[in-house]
């Protein structure tokens, strides 16, 4: 009765075993060349401040803006995949709907571009 699920269970078990092996073997197999640059915090090319972020310094808003824009446009583009799979069945209605969707995404992209949201200074 559960025979069709056996390959799926075996795949999950293999993935879990590989993940566990990778995590436990990495400290023994990997190189041990530590220096000051590798041990410092990395903040996308900005020198880390000695003060904690909370109450001490201000985090640039550009980080959050970039992350939000990436999530926004990434999720919008994911909606194009179901259309690509079922484009033949949707016909003219689907074509009009996807054209409206792409136009909406295009307007949002143009708005962000015009407001300078894509400029990294």
Short mmCIF file of C-alpha atoms in Angstrom, two decimals:
data_model
loop_
_atom_site.label_atom_id
_atom_site.label_comp_id
_atom_site.label_asym_id
_atom_site.label_seq_id
_atom_site.Cartn_x
_atom_site.Cartn_y
_atom_site.Cartn_z
CA UNK A 1 0.00 0.00 0.00
CA UNK A 2 2.81 2.43 0.79
CA UNK A 3 5.16 1.09 -1.87
CA UNK A 4 4.83 4.15 -4.16
CA UNK A 5 6.23 6.34 -1.36
CA UNK A 6 9.35 4.23 -0.81
CA UNK A 7 11.54 6.13 -3.35
CA UNK A 8 10.50 9.44 -1.81
CA UNK A 9 11.32 8.27 1.71
CA UNK A 10 14.66 6.91 0.53
CA UNK A 11 15.46 10.23 -1.18
CA UNK A 12 14.70 12.16 2.02
CA UNK A 13 16.81 9.74 4.05
CA UNK A 14 19.70 10.09 1.58
CA UNK A 15 19.43 13.89 1.68
CA UNK A 16 19.39 13.92 5.49
CA UNK A 17 22.38 11.57 5.65
CA UNK A 18 24.34 13.72 3.19
CA UNK A 19 23.52 16.91 5.13
CA UNK A 20 24.53 15.33 8.43
CA UNK A 21 27.75 13.96 6.93
CA UNK A 22 28.61 17.33 5.39
CA UNK A 23 28.10 19.24 8.62
CA UNK A 24 30.04 16.80 10.77
CA UNK A 25 32.92 16.24 8.33
CA UNK A 26 33.51 19.89 7.35
CA UNK A 27 35.57 20.88 10.42
CA UNK A 28 37.89 17.91 9.92
CA UNK A 29 38.28 18.11 6.13
CA UNK A 30 38.24 21.87 5.49
CA UNK A 31 41.27 24.19 5.62
CA UNK A 32 42.20 25.85 8.89
CA UNK A 33 43.77 29.11 7.70
CA UNK A 34 42.22 31.79 9.87
CA UNK A 35 43.22 35.42 9.71
CA UNK A 36 41.79 38.71 10.90
CA UNK A 37 39.90 39.40 7.67
CA UNK A 38 38.10 36.04 7.76
CA UNK A 39 37.08 36.44 11.39
CA UNK A 40 35.70 39.99 10.97
CA UNK A 41 32.05 40.66 10.29
CA UNK A 42 31.26 41.33 6.65
CA UNK A 43 28.64 43.91 5.73
CA UNK A 44 28.71 44.05 1.92
CA UNK A 45 31.94 46.00 1.60
CA UNK A 46 31.24 48.54 4.35
CA UNK A 47 33.72 48.58 7.19
CA UNK A 48 31.98 47.14 10.25
CA UNK A 49 31.59 49.57 13.11
CA UNK A 50 32.87 48.63 16.56
CA UNK A 51 29.54 49.75 18.04
CA UNK A 52 26.55 47.46 18.09
CA UNK A 53 23.84 48.26 15.57
CA UNK A 54 21.16 48.54 18.24
CA UNK A 55 21.33 52.05 19.61
CA UNK A 56 24.93 52.67 18.52
CA UNK A 57 24.94 53.08 14.76
CA UNK A 58 22.54 53.28 11.89
CA UNK A 59 22.19 50.59 9.29
CA UNK A 60 21.95 52.01 5.75
CA UNK A 61 18.43 51.88 4.37
CA UNK A 62 19.84 50.73 1.01
CA UNK A 63 20.22 47.20 2.42
CA UNK A 64 16.55 46.93 3.23
CA UNK A 65 15.44 48.63 0.03
CA UNK A 66 17.51 46.25 -2.08
CA UNK A 67 16.19 43.22 -0.20
CA UNK A 68 12.58 44.34 -0.51
CA UNK A 69 12.94 45.07 -4.22
CA UNK A 70 14.55 41.69 -4.81
CA UNK A 71 11.74 39.89 -3.01
CA UNK A 72 9.10 41.94 -4.80
CA UNK A 73 10.37 41.34 -8.33
CA UNK A 74 11.47 37.77 -7.64
CA UNK A 75 8.04 36.73 -6.42
CA UNK A 76 6.35 38.55 -9.29
CA UNK A 77 8.49 36.70 -11.80
CA UNK A 78 7.67 33.36 -10.18
CA UNK A 79 4.06 33.93 -11.25
CA UNK A 80 5.17 33.70 -14.89
CA UNK A 81 6.06 29.99 -14.61
CA UNK A 82 2.50 28.67 -14.28
CA UNK A 83 1.56 30.69 -17.35
CA UNK A 84 4.46 29.21 -19.31
CA UNK A 85 3.36 25.70 -18.38
CA UNK A 86 -0.31 26.13 -19.29
CA UNK A 87 -0.13 28.79 -22.02
CA UNK A 88 -1.85 26.58 -24.63
CA UNK A 89 -4.84 25.81 -22.44
CA UNK A 90 -5.40 29.43 -21.38
CA UNK A 91 -5.70 30.75 -24.92
CA UNK A 92 -6.40 34.41 -25.61
CA UNK A 93 -7.71 35.08 -22.09
CA UNK A 94 -4.40 33.92 -20.59
CA UNK A 95 -2.41 35.98 -23.07
CA UNK A 96 -4.33 39.15 -22.17
CA UNK A 97 -3.98 38.44 -18.45
CA UNK A 98 -0.24 37.82 -18.64
CA UNK A 99 0.20 40.95 -20.77
CA UNK A 100 -1.57 42.98 -18.07
CA UNK A 101 0.58 41.35 -15.41
CA UNK A 102 3.81 42.10 -17.29
CA UNK A 103 2.65 45.69 -17.86
CA UNK A 104 2.02 46.07 -14.11
CA UNK A 105 5.47 44.69 -13.30
CA UNK A 106 6.97 46.97 -15.95
CA UNK A 107 5.28 50.04 -14.43
CA UNK A 108 6.57 49.08 -10.97
CA UNK A 109 10.07 48.57 -12.37
CA UNK A 110 9.98 51.95 -14.15
CA UNK A 111 8.73 53.66 -11.00
CA UNK A 112 11.52 52.18 -8.86
CA UNK A 113 14.09 53.02 -11.52
CA UNK A 114 12.88 56.63 -11.82
CA UNK A 115 12.87 57.11 -8.04
CA UNK A 116 16.51 55.92 -7.86
CA UNK A 117 15.82 52.67 -6.03
CA UNK A 118 18.20 50.76 -8.31
CA UNK A 119 21.14 53.18 -7.90
CA UNK A 120 23.77 51.93 -5.50
CA UNK A 121 25.92 54.74 -4.15
#
